[in-house]
Coordinates of C-alpha atoms and ligand atoms in Angstrom, one line a residue:
M1 CA 210.7 -64.1 113.7
S2 CA 211.6 -67.7 114.3
L3 CA 214.5 -69.7 113.1
E4 CA 212.1 -72.0 111.3
T5 CA 211.3 -69.1 109.0
F6 CA 214.9 -69.4 107.9
G7 CA 214.7 -73.1 107.4
W8 CA 215.6 -74.5 110.8
G9 CA 214.4 -78.0 111.6
P10 CA 214.9 -81.1 113.7
E11 CA 218.0 -82.3 111.9
L12 CA 219.8 -79.0 112.5
A13 CA 218.6 -79.0 116.1
Q14 CA 220.2 -82.4 116.5
S15 CA 223.5 -81.2 115.1
F16 CA 223.4 -78.1 117.2
S17 CA 222.8 -80.0 120.4
T18 CA 225.9 -82.1 119.7
V19 CA 227.9 -78.8 119.6
V20 CA 226.4 -77.5 122.8
E21 CA 227.2 -80.7 124.6
S22 CA 230.9 -80.5 123.7
S23 CA 231.3 -76.8 124.4
P24 CA 231.5 -75.1 127.8
L25 CA 230.3 -71.8 126.1
P26 CA 226.8 -70.5 126.1
L27 CA 226.0 -70.9 122.4
V28 CA 222.9 -70.1 120.3
P29 CA 222.1 -71.3 116.8
G30 CA 221.8 -68.9 113.9
R31 CA 222.0 -68.6 110.1
V32 CA 224.6 -66.6 108.2
V33 CA 222.6 -64.1 106.1
R34 CA 225.4 -61.8 104.9
Q35 CA 229.1 -61.9 104.3
E36 CA 231.3 -58.9 103.7
R37 CA 235.0 -59.0 104.2
G38 CA 235.9 -60.7 107.5
L39 CA 232.5 -60.2 109.1
V40 CA 229.4 -62.2 108.8
T41 CA 225.8 -61.2 109.8
V42 CA 223.9 -63.9 111.7
Q43 CA 220.2 -64.2 112.1
T44 CA 219.3 -65.9 115.4
G45 CA 215.5 -65.5 115.0
E46 CA 215.4 -63.0 117.8
R47 CA 218.0 -60.7 116.5
T48 CA 220.4 -60.0 113.6
L49 CA 224.0 -59.3 114.6
L50 CA 227.5 -59.1 113.3
A51 CA 229.8 -62.0 114.2
R52 CA 233.5 -62.7 114.0
T53 CA 234.9 -66.2 113.5
A54 CA 236.6 -67.5 116.6
G55 CA 240.4 -67.8 116.3
K56 CA 240.1 -71.5 117.3
L57 CA 237.8 -72.2 114.3
L58 CA 240.1 -70.3 112.0
H59 CA 243.1 -72.3 113.0
Q60 CA 241.3 -75.7 113.1
A61 CA 239.6 -75.3 109.8
P62 CA 241.7 -77.0 107.2
G63 CA 241.2 -74.7 104.2
A64 CA 238.8 -71.9 103.5
E65 CA 236.0 -74.3 102.7
S66 CA 235.3 -75.1 106.3
L67 CA 234.8 -71.4 107.2
P68 CA 231.4 -69.8 107.5
T69 CA 229.6 -68.7 104.3
V70 CA 226.2 -67.3 103.5
G71 CA 223.5 -69.8 104.2
D72 CA 225.5 -71.7 106.8
W73 CA 224.0 -72.7 110.1
V74 CA 226.3 -71.8 112.9
A75 CA 226.7 -71.8 116.7
I76 CA 227.5 -68.3 118.1
Q77 CA 228.1 -66.8 121.5
L78 CA 226.1 -63.6 121.9
P79 CA 227.9 -60.5 123.1
P80 CA 227.0 -59.2 126.6
G81 CA 225.8 -55.8 125.2
K82 CA 225.4 -54.6 121.6
G83 CA 228.8 -55.5 120.0
E84 CA 229.7 -58.5 117.8
G85 CA 229.0 -62.1 118.4
M86 CA 231.6 -64.9 118.3
L87 CA 231.1 -67.7 115.8
H88 CA 232.4 -70.9 117.2
A89 CA 231.1 -73.7 114.9
V90 CA 229.7 -74.3 111.5
L91 CA 227.0 -77.1 111.5
P92 CA 227.4 -79.8 108.8
R93 CA 226.1 -78.6 105.5
R94 CA 223.4 -80.2 103.4
S95 CA 224.8 -78.8 100.2
V96 CA 227.6 -76.3 99.4
L97 CA 228.4 -74.3 96.3
V98 CA 232.2 -74.1 95.9
R99 CA 234.4 -72.9 93.1
R100 CA 238.0 -72.6 92.6
E101 CA 239.3 -69.2 93.6
V102 CA 241.1 -67.3 90.9
G103 CA 243.3 -65.1 93.1
G104 CA 243.6 -67.5 96.0
Q105 CA 246.4 -69.7 97.2
K106 CA 247.0 -73.3 96.1
G107 CA 243.8 -73.3 94.0
A108 CA 241.7 -73.7 97.1
G109 CA 237.9 -73.7 96.7
Q110 CA 236.0 -70.6 97.2
L111 CA 232.7 -70.9 99.0
I112 CA 229.7 -69.2 97.3
A113 CA 226.8 -70.4 99.6
A114 CA 225.7 -73.3 101.7
N115 CA 222.6 -75.2 102.6
L116 CA 220.8 -74.5 99.3
D117 CA 217.8 -76.3 98.0
V118 CA 218.1 -74.9 94.6
V119 CA 220.8 -73.2 92.5
L120 CA 219.3 -70.7 90.1
L121 CA 221.5 -70.2 87.1
V122 CA 220.6 -66.8 85.7
S123 CA 221.2 -65.8 82.1
G124 CA 219.8 -62.8 80.3
L125 CA 217.9 -63.2 77.0
D126 CA 220.0 -60.3 75.6
G127 CA 223.4 -60.1 74.1
N128 CA 224.6 -62.0 77.2
F129 CA 222.8 -65.2 76.2
N130 CA 225.2 -68.1 75.8
A131 CA 223.8 -71.6 76.0
R132 CA 227.3 -73.2 76.4
R133 CA 228.0 -71.0 79.5
I134 CA 224.7 -72.3 81.0
E135 CA 225.8 -75.8 80.3
R136 CA 229.1 -75.3 82.1
A137 CA 227.4 -73.6 85.1
L138 CA 225.1 -76.6 85.4
T139 CA 228.1 -78.8 86.2
L140 CA 229.0 -76.5 89.1
A141 CA 225.4 -76.4 90.3
W142 CA 225.0 -80.2 90.2
S143 CA 228.2 -80.6 92.2
S144 CA 226.8 -78.5 95.0
G145 CA 224.3 -81.2 96.1
A146 CA 221.4 -78.8 95.5
A147 CA 219.0 -79.0 92.5
P148 CA 219.7 -76.6 89.6
A149 CA 217.2 -74.5 87.7
V150 CA 217.8 -72.1 84.9
L151 CA 216.3 -68.6 84.9
L152 CA 216.3 -66.8 81.5
T153 CA 215.7 -63.2 82.4
K154 CA 214.6 -60.2 80.3
V155 CA 212.1 -62.3 78.2
D156 CA 210.4 -59.0 77.6
L157 CA 213.0 -58.3 75.0
H158 CA 211.6 -61.1 72.8
D159 CA 208.3 -61.6 71.1
D160 CA 208.8 -65.3 71.4
A161 CA 211.6 -66.9 73.4
T162 CA 210.4 -70.5 72.9
A163 CA 213.3 -71.5 70.7
L164 CA 215.9 -70.2 73.2
V165 CA 214.1 -72.0 76.1
Q166 CA 214.1 -75.2 74.1
E167 CA 217.8 -74.8 73.3
V168 CA 218.6 -74.7 77.0
E169 CA 216.1 -77.5 77.9
A170 CA 218.0 -79.7 75.5
L171 CA 221.2 -79.1 77.4
A172 CA 219.7 -79.8 80.7
P173 CA 217.2 -82.6 80.6
G174 CA 215.0 -82.6 83.7
V175 CA 216.1 -79.2 84.9
P176 CA 213.4 -76.5 85.1
V177 CA 214.1 -73.7 82.6
L178 CA 212.0 -70.6 83.2
A179 CA 211.8 -67.6 80.9
M180 CA 210.9 -64.6 83.1
S181 CA 210.9 -60.8 83.3
S182 CA 211.3 -58.7 86.4
W183 CA 210.0 -55.8 84.3
T184 CA 206.7 -57.3 83.2
G185 CA 206.3 -59.9 86.0
E186 CA 206.1 -62.7 83.5
G187 CA 207.2 -66.0 85.1
L188 CA 207.6 -64.7 88.6
D189 CA 205.1 -67.1 90.2
A190 CA 207.1 -70.0 88.7
V191 CA 210.3 -68.5 90.2
R192 CA 208.6 -68.3 93.6
A193 CA 207.5 -71.9 93.3
L194 CA 211.1 -73.0 93.1
M195 CA 211.6 -71.7 96.6
P196 CA 208.6 -72.6 98.8
P197 CA 208.5 -71.2 102.4
G198 CA 211.7 -72.2 104.3
K199 CA 213.6 -73.3 101.2
T200 CA 216.7 -71.6 100.0
G201 CA 217.8 -70.6 96.5
A202 CA 220.9 -68.9 95.3
L203 CA 221.2 -66.7 92.2
L204 CA 224.3 -67.4 90.1
G205 CA 225.1 -65.6 86.9
S206 CA 227.2 -62.9 85.2
S207 CA 227.0 -59.3 86.2
G208 CA 224.1 -57.5 84.6
V209 CA 221.8 -60.4 84.0
G210 CA 219.3 -59.0 86.5
K211 CA 219.8 -60.9 89.7
S212 CA 219.3 -58.0 92.1
T213 CA 216.4 -56.6 90.0
L214 CA 214.7 -60.0 90.5
V215 CA 215.3 -59.9 94.2
N216 CA 213.8 -56.4 94.4
R217 CA 210.8 -57.5 92.4
L218 CA 210.2 -60.5 94.7
L219 CA 210.7 -58.4 97.8
G220 CA 208.3 -55.9 96.4
E221 CA 210.6 -53.0 97.1
E222 CA 213.7 -51.4 95.7
R223 CA 216.1 -52.6 98.4
L224 CA 219.1 -53.5 96.3
A225 CA 221.1 -51.3 93.9
T226 CA 220.8 -52.3 90.2
Q227 CA 222.5 -50.8 87.2
A228 CA 222.1 -50.6 83.5
V229 CA 224.4 -52.7 81.4
R230 CA 226.8 -51.1 79.0
V231 CA 225.2 -51.0 75.6
E232 CA 228.2 -52.2 73.5
D233 CA 228.6 -55.6 75.1
D234 CA 225.7 -56.2 77.4
K235 CA 228.1 -56.7 80.3
G236 CA 227.1 -55.5 83.7
R237 CA 229.3 -53.6 86.1
H238 CA 229.4 -55.7 89.3
T239 CA 226.8 -53.6 91.0
T240 CA 226.4 -56.1 93.8
T241 CA 229.6 -56.5 95.8
H242 CA 228.6 -58.8 98.7
R243 CA 226.5 -61.9 99.2
E244 CA 223.3 -61.8 101.2
L245 CA 220.3 -64.0 102.0
F246 CA 216.8 -62.4 101.8
L247 CA 213.6 -63.6 103.3
L248 CA 210.9 -63.1 100.6
P249 CA 207.3 -62.1 101.4
H250 CA 206.1 -65.5 100.3
G251 CA 208.4 -67.3 102.7
G252 CA 211.1 -68.4 100.3
L253 CA 214.8 -67.5 101.0
L254 CA 217.0 -66.2 98.2
I255 CA 220.7 -65.4 98.1
D256 CA 222.0 -62.6 95.8
G257 CA 225.6 -61.9 95.2
P258 CA 228.2 -60.4 92.8
G259 CA 228.3 -61.5 89.2
M260 CA 230.4 -64.5 88.5
R261 CA 233.1 -63.2 86.2
E262 CA 235.1 -61.8 89.1
L263 CA 235.1 -65.3 90.6
G264 CA 237.1 -66.5 87.6
L265 CA 236.3 -68.9 84.8
M266 CA 234.2 -71.9 85.4
G267 CA 234.2 -75.2 83.7
D268 CA 236.6 -76.1 81.0
E269 CA 238.6 -73.0 80.4
E270 CA 239.9 -74.0 77.0
E271 CA 236.4 -74.7 75.8
A272 CA 235.1 -71.5 77.3
L273 CA 237.6 -69.5 75.3
E274 CA 237.0 -71.3 72.1
Q275 CA 233.2 -71.0 72.3
T276 CA 233.2 -67.4 73.4
F277 CA 235.9 -66.1 71.2
A278 CA 235.4 -68.2 68.1
D279 CA 235.8 -65.0 66.0
I280 CA 239.2 -64.1 67.4
L281 CA 240.5 -67.6 67.2
E282 CA 239.4 -67.8 63.6
L283 CA 241.3 -64.6 62.8
A284 CA 244.3 -65.9 64.7
D285 CA 244.4 -68.9 62.4
S286 CA 245.3 -66.5 59.6
C287 CA 248.2 -64.8 61.5
R288 CA 251.5 -65.3 59.9
F289 CA 253.1 -66.9 63.0
R290 CA 251.5 -69.8 64.7
D291 CA 252.4 -68.4 68.1
C292 CA 251.4 -64.9 67.3
T293 CA 250.6 -62.9 70.5
H294 CA 248.8 -60.3 68.4
Q295 CA 250.9 -57.5 70.0
N296 CA 253.2 -56.4 67.2
E297 CA 254.1 -59.3 65.0
P298 CA 254.0 -58.7 61.2
G299 CA 251.2 -60.3 59.4
C300 CA 248.9 -60.3 62.4
A301 CA 245.3 -60.8 61.2
V302 CA 243.9 -59.9 64.6
R303 CA 245.5 -56.5 64.6
A304 CA 244.5 -56.0 61.0
A305 CA 240.8 -56.6 62.0
L306 CA 241.2 -54.1 64.8
Q307 CA 242.5 -51.5 62.4
A308 CA 239.8 -52.3 59.9
G309 CA 237.3 -51.8 62.7
T310 CA 235.7 -55.2 62.2
L311 CA 237.0 -56.4 65.6
P312 CA 235.9 -54.2 68.6
P313 CA 239.0 -53.4 70.8
E314 CA 237.1 -54.3 74.0
R315 CA 236.4 -57.8 72.6
L316 CA 240.1 -58.4 72.2
S317 CA 240.9 -57.0 75.7
N318 CA 238.2 -59.4 77.2
F319 CA 239.9 -62.2 75.4
E320 CA 243.3 -61.3 76.7
K321 CA 242.0 -60.9 80.2
L322 CA 240.5 -64.4 80.1
Q323 CA 243.7 -65.8 78.8
R324 CA 245.6 -64.3 81.7
E325 CA 243.1 -65.8 84.1
K326 CA 243.5 -69.2 82.4
A327 CA 247.3 -69.0 82.7
F328 CA 247.0 -68.1 86.3
Q329 CA 244.6 -71.0 87.1
S330 CA 246.8 -73.6 85.4
R331 CA 249.6 -72.5 87.7
Q332 CA 247.2 -73.0 90.6
T333 CA 246.5 -76.5 89.6
S334 CA 250.1 -77.7 89.1
P335 CA 250.7 -81.2 90.5
A336 CA 252.4 -79.8 93.6
A337 CA 249.5 -77.5 94.3
Q338 CA 247.1 -80.5 93.9
R339 CA 249.1 -82.7 96.3
E340 CA 248.9 -79.9 98.8
Q341 CA 245.2 -79.7 98.4
R342 CA 244.7 -83.5 98.8
K343 CA 246.6 -83.3 102.1
L344 CA 244.3 -80.6 103.3
E345 CA 241.2 -82.6 102.3
K346 CA 242.3 -85.6 104.2
G347 CA 242.1 -83.7 107.5
R348 CA 238.9 -81.9 106.8
T349 CA 236.8 -81.5 109.9
V350 CA 234.8 -78.6 111.4
M351 CA 234.8 -78.8 115.2
G352 CA 235.4 -82.5 115.1
W353 CA 232.9 -83.5 112.3
E354 CA 233.7 -84.8 108.9
V355 CA 232.0 -82.4 106.5
S356 CA 230.6 -85.1 104.4
R357 CA 228.8 -83.1 101.8
T358 CA 231.7 -80.9 100.8
K359 CA 231.8 -81.3 97.1
R360 CA 234.4 -80.0 94.8
R361 CA 234.4 -79.1 91.2
K362 CA 235.9 -81.8 89.0
D363 CA 238.8 -80.3 87.1
Ligands
GTP1 N1 214.6 -55.7 79.8 C1 214.9 -56.1 81.0 N2 215.9 -55.6 81.7 C2 216.1 -56.0 83.0 C3 215.3 -57.0 83.6 N3 215.8 -57.3 84.8 C4 216.8 -56.5 85.0 N4 217.0 -55.7 83.9 C5 218.1 -54.7 83.7 O1 219.4 -55.3 83.7 C6 220.3 -54.4 84.3 C7 221.2 -55.1 85.3 O2 220.4 -55.5 86.4 P1 220.9 -55.9 87.8 O3 219.8 -56.5 88.6 O4 221.7 -54.8 88.4 O5 221.9 -57.1 87.5 P2 222.8 -58.1 88.5 O6 222.7 -59.4 87.9 O7 222.3 -57.9 89.9 O8 224.3 -57.5 88.3 P3 225.5 -57.5 89.3 O9 225.0 -57.0 90.6 O10 226.5 -56.6 88.7 O11 226.0 -59.0 89.4 C8 219.5 -53.3 84.9 O12 219.6 -52.2 84.0 C9 218.1 -53.8 85.0 O13 217.1 -52.8 84.9 C10 214.2 -57.5 82.8 O14 213.4 -58.4 83.2 N5 214.0 -57.0 81.5
MG2 MG1 223.3 -57.3 91.6
ZN3 ZN1 248.2 -62.2 65.5

């Protein structure tokens, strides 16, 4: 296998030679194809090996966004024998998908994937379908520097999904919106066409929308674990727990990863809550107290609906979970935390370069 198979080209070769010139170490280029905890897996064309990030890079890197992520092109030192390689530099990125980390420090960005040509926003045409969520995800996709596309999975559940496709198209003028099914194979050629040979796509979407099922279907084998969604709420179970780049038989490259919910809310949190939990907010309007927490206040319409069985308890617990996330994130973006972040951004370099394409979500 050659590095070109993974998208290597003259521009990257140029960046790489700059690194080699400034380094006394014997370095080889490679692409990060998998990330799990502290270790990354690097594909060098000749071999696939685990690599550790060099301490120097860890210390120099101002903020987590400069550290290697899936899709990154890197310079590594091969181990003498089997063992792990040492990752010494991340080459400048063409595009990078970043989102604010929920559990992280100082509201720093969390890297999802780098050097993408297309971001595939995946949404299921089942109970999971939510056009507003797709709209918010589009903002994140555009900010990466790669082109977005929308995949509406599970079209086999509909006799005619035209109206849903049109609804999404209206939110995203000029963005390809494909209705497809990994079960029947409908729309798969159009999906492949989004990633011609050597081009990289990343799947982004909630747990259970069928990301890994799609990768398996495109690979032509059941390589990834998939899992049925819970019937009550069409929510998946975070079956996939790490991010990985796959070379597909037709030559395209595709990154699968965990569902997005664990990465926190995206987009305008307030709006997300309002849209998603309109029923609960409407009930809350009828609570006796304006600041009702729906725990044990008298005259609480939310608890009344729970008791009457008209509001499913898991819906309320989802709502409460989102509110806690939101409260956490607003602490993360306090003015002090933002000042700290700006300081970090000013000094952003990776092995001496400005990372010019590092885009951040607008808050
Ligand atoms: N009807 C229908 N179901 C599908 C289709 N694609 C996937 N599913 C089902 O959806 C469920 C979830 O699929 P996964 O591929 O595990 O979903 P995922 O997006 O990878 O989920 P996480 O790994 O948790 O993020 C499984 O039961 C799949 O069989 C499809 O085209 N049609
Ligand atoms: Mg999965
Ligand atoms: Zn209440």
